[in-house]
XYZ file of C-alpha atoms in Angstrom:
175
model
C -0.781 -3.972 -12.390
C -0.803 -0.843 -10.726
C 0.686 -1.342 -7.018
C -1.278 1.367 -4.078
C -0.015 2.143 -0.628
C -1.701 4.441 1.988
C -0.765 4.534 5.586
C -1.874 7.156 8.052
C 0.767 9.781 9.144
C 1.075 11.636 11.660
C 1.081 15.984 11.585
C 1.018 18.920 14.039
C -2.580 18.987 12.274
C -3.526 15.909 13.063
C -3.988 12.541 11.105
C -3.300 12.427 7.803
C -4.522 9.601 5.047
C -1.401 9.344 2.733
C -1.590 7.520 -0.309
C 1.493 6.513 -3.109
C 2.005 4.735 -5.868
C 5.729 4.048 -7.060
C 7.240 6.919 -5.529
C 4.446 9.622 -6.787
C 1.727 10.836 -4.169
C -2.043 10.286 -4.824
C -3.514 11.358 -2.122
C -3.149 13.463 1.485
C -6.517 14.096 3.401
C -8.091 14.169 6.072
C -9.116 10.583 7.018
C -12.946 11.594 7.940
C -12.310 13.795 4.435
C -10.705 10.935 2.332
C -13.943 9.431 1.419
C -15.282 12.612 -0.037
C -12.476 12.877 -2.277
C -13.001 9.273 -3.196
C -9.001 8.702 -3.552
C -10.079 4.551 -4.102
C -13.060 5.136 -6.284
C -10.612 7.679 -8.898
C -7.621 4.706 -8.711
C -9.594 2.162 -9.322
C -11.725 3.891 -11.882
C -8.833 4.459 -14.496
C -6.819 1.052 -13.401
C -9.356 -1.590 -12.508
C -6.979 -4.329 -11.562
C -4.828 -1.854 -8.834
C -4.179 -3.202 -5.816
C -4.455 -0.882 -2.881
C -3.035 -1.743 0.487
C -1.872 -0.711 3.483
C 2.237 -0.081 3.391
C 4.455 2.855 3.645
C 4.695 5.835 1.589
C 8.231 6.860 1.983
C 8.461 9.868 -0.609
C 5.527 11.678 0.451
C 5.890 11.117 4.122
C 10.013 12.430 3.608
C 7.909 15.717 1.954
C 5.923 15.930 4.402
C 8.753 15.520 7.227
C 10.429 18.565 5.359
C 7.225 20.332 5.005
C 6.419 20.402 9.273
C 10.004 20.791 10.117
C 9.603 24.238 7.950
C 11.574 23.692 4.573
C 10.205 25.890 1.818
C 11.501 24.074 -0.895
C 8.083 23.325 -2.772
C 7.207 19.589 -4.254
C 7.411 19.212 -7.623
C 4.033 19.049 -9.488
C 2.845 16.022 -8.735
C 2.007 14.461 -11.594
C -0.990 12.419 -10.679
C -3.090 15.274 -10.510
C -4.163 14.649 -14.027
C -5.113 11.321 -13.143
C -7.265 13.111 -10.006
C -8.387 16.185 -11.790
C -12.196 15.858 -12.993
C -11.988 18.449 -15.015
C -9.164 20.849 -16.762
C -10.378 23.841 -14.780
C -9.589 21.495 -11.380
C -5.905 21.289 -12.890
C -6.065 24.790 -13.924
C -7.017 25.843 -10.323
C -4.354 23.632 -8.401
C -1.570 24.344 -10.792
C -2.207 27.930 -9.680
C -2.388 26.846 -5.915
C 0.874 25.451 -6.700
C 2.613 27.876 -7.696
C 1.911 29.866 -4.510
C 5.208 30.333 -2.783
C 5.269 29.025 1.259
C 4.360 31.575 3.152
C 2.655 33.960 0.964
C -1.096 33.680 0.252
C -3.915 34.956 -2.312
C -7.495 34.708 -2.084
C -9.853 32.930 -4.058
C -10.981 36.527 -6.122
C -7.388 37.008 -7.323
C -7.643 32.957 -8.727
C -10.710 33.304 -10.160
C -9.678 36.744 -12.089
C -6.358 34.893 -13.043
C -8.189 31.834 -14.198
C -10.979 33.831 -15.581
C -13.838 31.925 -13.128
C -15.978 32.809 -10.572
C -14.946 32.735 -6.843
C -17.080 30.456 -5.910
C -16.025 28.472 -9.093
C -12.785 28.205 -7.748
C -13.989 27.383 -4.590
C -15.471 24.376 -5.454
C -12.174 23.639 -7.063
C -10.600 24.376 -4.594
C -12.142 22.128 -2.356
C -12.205 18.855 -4.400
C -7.891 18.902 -3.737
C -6.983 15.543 -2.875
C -3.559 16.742 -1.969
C -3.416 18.607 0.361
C -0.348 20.442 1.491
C 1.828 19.462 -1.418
C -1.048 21.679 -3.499
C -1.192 23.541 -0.741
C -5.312 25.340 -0.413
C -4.012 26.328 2.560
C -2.558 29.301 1.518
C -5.967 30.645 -0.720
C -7.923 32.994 1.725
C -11.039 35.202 1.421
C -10.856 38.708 -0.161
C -9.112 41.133 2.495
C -7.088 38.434 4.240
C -10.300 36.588 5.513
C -10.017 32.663 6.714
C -12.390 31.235 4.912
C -12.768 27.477 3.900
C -10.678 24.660 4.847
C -11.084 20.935 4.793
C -10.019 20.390 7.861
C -11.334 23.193 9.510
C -10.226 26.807 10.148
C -7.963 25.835 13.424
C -5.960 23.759 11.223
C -5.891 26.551 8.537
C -4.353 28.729 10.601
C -1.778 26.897 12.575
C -0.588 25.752 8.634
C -0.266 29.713 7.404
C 1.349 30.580 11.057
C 3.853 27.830 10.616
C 4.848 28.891 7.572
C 5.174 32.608 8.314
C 7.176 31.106 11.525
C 9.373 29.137 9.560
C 10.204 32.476 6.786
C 10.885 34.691 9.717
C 7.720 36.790 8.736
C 5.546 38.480 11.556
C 2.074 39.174 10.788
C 1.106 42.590 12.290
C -2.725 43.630 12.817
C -3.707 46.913 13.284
């Protein structure tokens, strides 16, 4: 029987729905979000008899510690994306969002022409991430630096991509 936590955590962005499974992260939304990835629905889905409750999540909480106090050492693939993914372009699209070093950032045109799809394609992929942060959609951005699109809003967007420029040592210079 497959055993479930989630908790909520705490962030400098706010509350965040964290869910785990034997060391290996399912899910981090955005609790008024979490439903419209439907985390429970996917679980329970491929193992029927899962139990999902309320408990900790130590190893993605200790990322995300790491993550907010600045470390740029990236997560390893998790590898219950596959499990998440409804399709192979979703995996296709979030391995690429993966691979996206902290602080640095490309825009959903330069995905799509790597992955061969539409913007808006990726987009959509974009959007159905249920892990947010460790496959960090933070860091995609509209075509000339625009900040476009973000599940938890464009205010939360931002502080993300300024924290991690803070925590490189990189300025961002306008004009």
């Amino acid at each position: 029987m497959l055993d479930v936590a989630w908790t909520t955590w705490r962030s400098p962005i706010g509350l965040l729905t964290v869910v785990e499974r034997e060391g290996m992260p399912l899910a981090i939304d955005l609790p008024g979000r979490a439903g419209a990835t439907n985390w429970r629905e996917r679980i329970l889905a491929r193992s029927p008899d899962a139990t999902i409750r309320i408990g900790a999540c130590p190893t993605t909480a200790t990322w995300l510690e790491a993550f907010f106090d600045g470390d740029p050492t990236p997560a390893p693939w998790p590898e219950s994306a596959a499990d998440l993914a409804q399709s192979p372009a979703h995996l296709t699209i979030w391995r690429a969002i993966h691979a996206i070093p902290f602080g640095e950032m490309r825009s959903y045109q330069a995905l799509a022409a790597e992955a061969g799809m539409h913007p808006r394609q990726v987009g959509q992929l974009v959007g159905a991430n249920p892990l947010l942060l460790l496959i960090p959609c933070h860091r995609v951005i509209g075509k000339h630096g625009a900040l476009v699109g973000y599940a938890g809003g464009l205010g939360p967007k931002q502080w993300l991509l300024d924290h991690e420029l803070r925590a490189t040592g990189l300025t961002l210079r306008i004009g």
